[in-house]
Short mmCIF file of C-alpha atoms in Angstrom, two decimals:
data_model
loop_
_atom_site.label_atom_id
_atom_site.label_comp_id
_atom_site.label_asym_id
_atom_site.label_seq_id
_atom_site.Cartn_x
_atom_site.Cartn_y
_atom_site.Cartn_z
CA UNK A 48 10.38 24.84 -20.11
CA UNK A 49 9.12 23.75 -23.61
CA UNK A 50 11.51 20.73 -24.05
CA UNK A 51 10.51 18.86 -20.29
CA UNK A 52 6.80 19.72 -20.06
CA UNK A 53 6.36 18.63 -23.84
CA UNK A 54 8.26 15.47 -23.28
CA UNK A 55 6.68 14.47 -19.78
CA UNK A 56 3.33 15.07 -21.34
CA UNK A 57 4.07 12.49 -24.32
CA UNK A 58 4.89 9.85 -21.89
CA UNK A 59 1.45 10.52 -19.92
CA UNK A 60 -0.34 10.02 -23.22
CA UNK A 61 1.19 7.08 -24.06
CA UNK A 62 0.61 5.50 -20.80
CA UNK A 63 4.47 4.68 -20.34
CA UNK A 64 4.42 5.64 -16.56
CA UNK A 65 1.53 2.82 -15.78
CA UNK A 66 2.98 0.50 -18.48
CA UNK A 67 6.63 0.64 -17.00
CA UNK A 68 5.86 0.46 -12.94
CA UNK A 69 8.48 -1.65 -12.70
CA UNK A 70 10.88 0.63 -14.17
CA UNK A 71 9.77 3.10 -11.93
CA UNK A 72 10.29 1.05 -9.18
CA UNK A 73 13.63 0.05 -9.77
CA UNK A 74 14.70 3.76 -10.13
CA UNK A 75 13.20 4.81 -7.57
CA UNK A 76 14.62 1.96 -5.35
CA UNK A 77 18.01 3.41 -7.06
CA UNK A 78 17.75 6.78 -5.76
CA UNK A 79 16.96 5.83 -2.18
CA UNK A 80 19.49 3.45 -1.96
CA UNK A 81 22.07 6.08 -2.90
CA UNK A 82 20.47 8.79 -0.69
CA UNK A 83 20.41 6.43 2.10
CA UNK A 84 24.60 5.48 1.47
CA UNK A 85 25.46 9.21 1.02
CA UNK A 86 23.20 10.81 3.53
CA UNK A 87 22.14 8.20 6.18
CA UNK A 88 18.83 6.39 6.45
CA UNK A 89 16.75 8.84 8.72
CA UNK A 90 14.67 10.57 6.00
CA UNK A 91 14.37 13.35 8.77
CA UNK A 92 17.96 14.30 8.63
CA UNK A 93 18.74 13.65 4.86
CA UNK A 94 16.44 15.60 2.85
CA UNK A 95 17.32 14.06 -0.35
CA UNK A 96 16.09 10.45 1.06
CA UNK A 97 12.62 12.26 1.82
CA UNK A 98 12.12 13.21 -1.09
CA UNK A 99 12.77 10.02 -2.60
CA UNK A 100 10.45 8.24 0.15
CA UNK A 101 7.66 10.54 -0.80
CA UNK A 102 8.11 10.22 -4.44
CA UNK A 103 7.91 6.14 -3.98
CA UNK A 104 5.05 6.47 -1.94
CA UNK A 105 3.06 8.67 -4.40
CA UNK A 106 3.95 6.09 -7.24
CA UNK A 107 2.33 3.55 -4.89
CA UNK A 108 5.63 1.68 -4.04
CA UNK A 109 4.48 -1.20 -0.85
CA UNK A 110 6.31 0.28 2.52
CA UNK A 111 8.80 -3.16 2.83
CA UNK A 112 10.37 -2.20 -0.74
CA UNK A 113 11.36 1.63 0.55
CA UNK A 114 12.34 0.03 4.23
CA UNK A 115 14.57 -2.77 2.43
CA UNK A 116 16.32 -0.21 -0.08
CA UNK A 117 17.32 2.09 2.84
CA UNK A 118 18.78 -1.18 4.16
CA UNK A 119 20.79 -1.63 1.51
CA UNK A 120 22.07 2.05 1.40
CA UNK A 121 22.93 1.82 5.16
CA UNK A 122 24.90 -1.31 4.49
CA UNK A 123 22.20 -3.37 7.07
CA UNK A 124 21.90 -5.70 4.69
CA UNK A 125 23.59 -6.48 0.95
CA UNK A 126 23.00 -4.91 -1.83
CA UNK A 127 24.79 -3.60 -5.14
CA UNK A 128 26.95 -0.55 -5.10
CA UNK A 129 25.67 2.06 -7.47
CA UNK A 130 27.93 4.91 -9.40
CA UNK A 131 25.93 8.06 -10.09
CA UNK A 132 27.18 9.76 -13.42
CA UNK A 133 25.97 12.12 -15.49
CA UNK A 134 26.48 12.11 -19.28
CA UNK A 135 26.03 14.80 -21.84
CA UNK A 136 25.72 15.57 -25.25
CA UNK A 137 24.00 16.74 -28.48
CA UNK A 138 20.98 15.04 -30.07
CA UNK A 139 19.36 15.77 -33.60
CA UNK A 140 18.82 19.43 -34.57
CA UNK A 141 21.68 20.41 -31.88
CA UNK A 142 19.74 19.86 -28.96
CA UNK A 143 21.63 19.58 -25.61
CA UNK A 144 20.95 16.40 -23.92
CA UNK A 145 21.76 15.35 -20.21
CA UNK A 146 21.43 11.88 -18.55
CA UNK A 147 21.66 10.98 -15.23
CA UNK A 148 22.67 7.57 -14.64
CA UNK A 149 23.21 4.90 -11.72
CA UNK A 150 24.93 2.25 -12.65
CA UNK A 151 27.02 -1.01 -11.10
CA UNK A 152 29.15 -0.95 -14.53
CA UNK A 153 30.46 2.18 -15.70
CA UNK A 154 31.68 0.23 -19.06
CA UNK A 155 28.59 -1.42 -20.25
CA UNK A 156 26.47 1.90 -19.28
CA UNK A 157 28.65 4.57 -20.91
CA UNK A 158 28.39 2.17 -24.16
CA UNK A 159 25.39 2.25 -24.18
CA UNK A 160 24.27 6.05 -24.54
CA UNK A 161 26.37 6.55 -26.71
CA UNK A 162 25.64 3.91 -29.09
CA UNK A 163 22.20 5.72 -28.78
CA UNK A 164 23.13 8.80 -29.31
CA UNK A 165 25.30 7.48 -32.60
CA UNK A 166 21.91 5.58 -33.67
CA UNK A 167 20.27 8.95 -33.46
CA UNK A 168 22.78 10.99 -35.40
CA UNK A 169 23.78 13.03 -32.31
CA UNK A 170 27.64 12.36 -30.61
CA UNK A 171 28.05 11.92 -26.79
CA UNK A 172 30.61 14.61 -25.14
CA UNK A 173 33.06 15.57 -22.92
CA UNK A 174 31.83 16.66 -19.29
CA UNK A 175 30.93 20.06 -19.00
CA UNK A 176 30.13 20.40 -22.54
CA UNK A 177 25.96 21.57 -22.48
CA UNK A 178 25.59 21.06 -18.44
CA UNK A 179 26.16 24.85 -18.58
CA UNK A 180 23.02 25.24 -20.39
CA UNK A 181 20.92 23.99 -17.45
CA UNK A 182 19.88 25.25 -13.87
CA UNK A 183 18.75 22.89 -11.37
CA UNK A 184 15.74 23.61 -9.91
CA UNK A 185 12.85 21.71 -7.55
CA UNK A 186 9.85 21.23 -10.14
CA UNK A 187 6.29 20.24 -8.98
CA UNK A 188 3.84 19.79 -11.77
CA UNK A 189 -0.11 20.71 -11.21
CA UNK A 190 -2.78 19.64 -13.31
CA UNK A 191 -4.36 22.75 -14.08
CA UNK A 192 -8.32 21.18 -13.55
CA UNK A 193 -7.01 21.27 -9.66
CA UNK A 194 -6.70 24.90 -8.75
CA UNK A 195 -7.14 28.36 -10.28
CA UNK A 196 -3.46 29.94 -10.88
CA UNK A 197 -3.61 32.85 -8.23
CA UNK A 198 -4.42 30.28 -5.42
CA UNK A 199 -1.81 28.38 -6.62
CA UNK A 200 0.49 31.13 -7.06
CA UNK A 201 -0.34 32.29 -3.37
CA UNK A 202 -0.06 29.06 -1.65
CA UNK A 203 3.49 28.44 -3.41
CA UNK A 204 5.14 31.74 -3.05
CA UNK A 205 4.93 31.45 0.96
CA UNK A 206 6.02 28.04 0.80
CA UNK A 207 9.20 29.65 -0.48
CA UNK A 208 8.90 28.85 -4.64
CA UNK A 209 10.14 30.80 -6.94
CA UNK A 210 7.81 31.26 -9.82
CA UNK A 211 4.55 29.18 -10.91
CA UNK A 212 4.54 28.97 -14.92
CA UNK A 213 1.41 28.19 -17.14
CA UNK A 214 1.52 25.42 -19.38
CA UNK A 215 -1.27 23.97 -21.63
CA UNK A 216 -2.68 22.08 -19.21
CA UNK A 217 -0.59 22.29 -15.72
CA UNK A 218 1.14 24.32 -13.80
CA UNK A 219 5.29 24.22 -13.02
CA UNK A 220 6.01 25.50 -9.55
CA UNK A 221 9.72 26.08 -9.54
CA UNK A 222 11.81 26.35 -6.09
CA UNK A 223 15.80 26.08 -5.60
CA UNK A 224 16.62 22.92 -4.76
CA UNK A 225 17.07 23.27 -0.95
CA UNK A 226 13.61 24.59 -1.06
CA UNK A 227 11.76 22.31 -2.92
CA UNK A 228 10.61 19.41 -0.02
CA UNK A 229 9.39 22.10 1.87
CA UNK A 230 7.26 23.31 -0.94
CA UNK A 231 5.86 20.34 -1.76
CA UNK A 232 4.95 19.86 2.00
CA UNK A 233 3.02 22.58 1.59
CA UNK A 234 1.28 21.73 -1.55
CA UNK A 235 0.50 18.48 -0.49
CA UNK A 236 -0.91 19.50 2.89
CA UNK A 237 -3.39 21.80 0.84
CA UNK A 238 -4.60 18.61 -0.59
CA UNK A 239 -2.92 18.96 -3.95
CA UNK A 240 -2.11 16.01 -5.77
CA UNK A 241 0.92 16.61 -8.84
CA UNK A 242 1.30 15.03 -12.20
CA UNK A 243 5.25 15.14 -11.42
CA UNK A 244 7.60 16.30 -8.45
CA UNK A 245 11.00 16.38 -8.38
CA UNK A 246 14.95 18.19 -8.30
CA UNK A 247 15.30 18.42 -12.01
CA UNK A 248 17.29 20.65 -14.78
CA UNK A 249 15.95 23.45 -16.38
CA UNK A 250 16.97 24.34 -19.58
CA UNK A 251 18.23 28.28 -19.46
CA UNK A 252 17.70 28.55 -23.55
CA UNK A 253 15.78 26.42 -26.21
CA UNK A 254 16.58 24.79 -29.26
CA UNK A 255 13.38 25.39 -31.80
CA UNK A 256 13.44 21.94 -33.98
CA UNK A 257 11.85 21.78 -37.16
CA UNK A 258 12.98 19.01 -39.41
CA UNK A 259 10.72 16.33 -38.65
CA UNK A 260 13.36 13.42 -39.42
CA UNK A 261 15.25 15.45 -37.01
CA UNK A 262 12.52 15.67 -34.47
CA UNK A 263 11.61 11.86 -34.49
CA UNK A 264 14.90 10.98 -34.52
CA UNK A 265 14.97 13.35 -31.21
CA UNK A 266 11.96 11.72 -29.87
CA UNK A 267 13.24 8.06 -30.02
CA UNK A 268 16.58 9.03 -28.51
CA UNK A 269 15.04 10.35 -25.63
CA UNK A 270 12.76 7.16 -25.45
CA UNK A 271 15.65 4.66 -25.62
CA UNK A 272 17.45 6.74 -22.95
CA UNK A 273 14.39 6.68 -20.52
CA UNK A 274 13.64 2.56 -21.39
CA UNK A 275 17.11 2.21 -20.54
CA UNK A 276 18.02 0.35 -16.67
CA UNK A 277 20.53 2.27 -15.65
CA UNK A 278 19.26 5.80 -16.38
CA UNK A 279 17.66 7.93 -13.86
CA UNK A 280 16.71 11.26 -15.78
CA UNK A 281 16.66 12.86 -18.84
CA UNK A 282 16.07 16.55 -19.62
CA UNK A 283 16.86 18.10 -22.90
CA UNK A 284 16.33 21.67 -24.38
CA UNK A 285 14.11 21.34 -27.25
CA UNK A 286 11.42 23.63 -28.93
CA UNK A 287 8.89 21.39 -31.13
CA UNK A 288 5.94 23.23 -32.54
CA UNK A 289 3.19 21.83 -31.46
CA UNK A 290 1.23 20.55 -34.95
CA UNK A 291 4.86 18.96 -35.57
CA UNK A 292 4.72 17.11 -31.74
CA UNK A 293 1.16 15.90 -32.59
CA UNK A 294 2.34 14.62 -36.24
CA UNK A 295 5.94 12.88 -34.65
CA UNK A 296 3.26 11.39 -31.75
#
């Protein structure tokens, strides 16, 4: 769990989710565009466009802008055609990197990451090559100021999760996939707000970095991957020792 908690927690520090709304939106107007095209545009029947709709709403996103995207997914009204493809690869230090893309041009986008892994002195790969290495899993993200851990714990078990993790300062419910809306349902109904919520991958094993030319040259791949349009998600399975995270930060 090292390698996403670490890295979502540097990008609440450095303010990137309020400095890059716009970003967000566009992904986000991404993702239910595609749910809506593969899945239809009742959010009641397709659970993947729920989550998406309750994702935009909790990043604030105005009512018209989710309404117009499903639009465009359901082919009511125009709107670009997005691939979904996932690439994969090794970053500094060995560490196995995934990143989901949508894109309208496979060319330009598949350039792209790999010029930044190149940059970084990692090599983009084949498919299949560290996908193994990861489990997807629903993962909802509690600051840990909310709630004590055994009410937590209680609530999310008979929601159906599978485990609730201690962090440093939150708490990662995990649930399968299929089980995750429901969970969060739940959580939300209690009144709990989260710091993150979403279908993710979990890294089964971690790589333990060390070099700190190798670790910065980790953290700014992963930063030009997430500034980048057409990616969706990254997760990675790195291990950075904390006084090292603080020095790279």
């Amino acid at each position: 769990m090292s390698g996403h908690s670490k890295w979502s927690t540097i990008k609440r520090k450095k303010g990137a989710i309020d400095a890059k709304r716009g970003q967000i939106f566009t992904r986000l107007i991404k993702e239910i565009t595609v749910a809506a095209r593969s899945g239809g545009g009742d959010p009641e029947g397709n659970a993947r466009l729920r989550a998406a709709i309750n994702t935009a709403k909790a990043e604030n996103m105005p009512k018209e802008n989710i309404a117009r995207a499903i639009k465009k997914g359901t082919g009511e009204i125009a709107g670009e055609v997005y691939e979904e493809i996932l690439y994969e690869g090794y970053g500094p230090g060995g560490v196995a990197v995934l990143v989901d893309c949508m894109t309208d041009n496979r060319n330009r986008t598949v350039a792209d990451i790999r010029h930044y892994f190149a940059k970084s002195g990692g090599n983009l790969g084949e498919f299949g090559c560290v996908s193994w290495m990861f489990e997807k899993k629903g993962l909802i993200q509690v600051d840990k100021s909310l709630i004590a851990e055994e009410k937590l714990m209680e609530m999310a078990l008979e929601a159906g999760a599978e485990d609730v993790v201690e962090e440093e300062t939150e708490y990662q419910v995990l649930t399968a996939p299929e089980d995750f809306d429901a969970v969060r349902t739940a959580l939300e109904e209690a009144g709990l707000t989260f710091l993150e919520a979403s279908i993710t991958r979990i890294p089964k094993n971690m790589v333990e970095v060390t070099d700190e030319k190798n670790a910065r040259s980790l953290m700014k791949l992963l930063e030009n991957l997430e500034d980048h349009d057409d990616v969706q998600n990254v997760n990675a399975n790195f291990d950075i020792d904390d006084d090292l995270m603080e020095q790279i930060s």
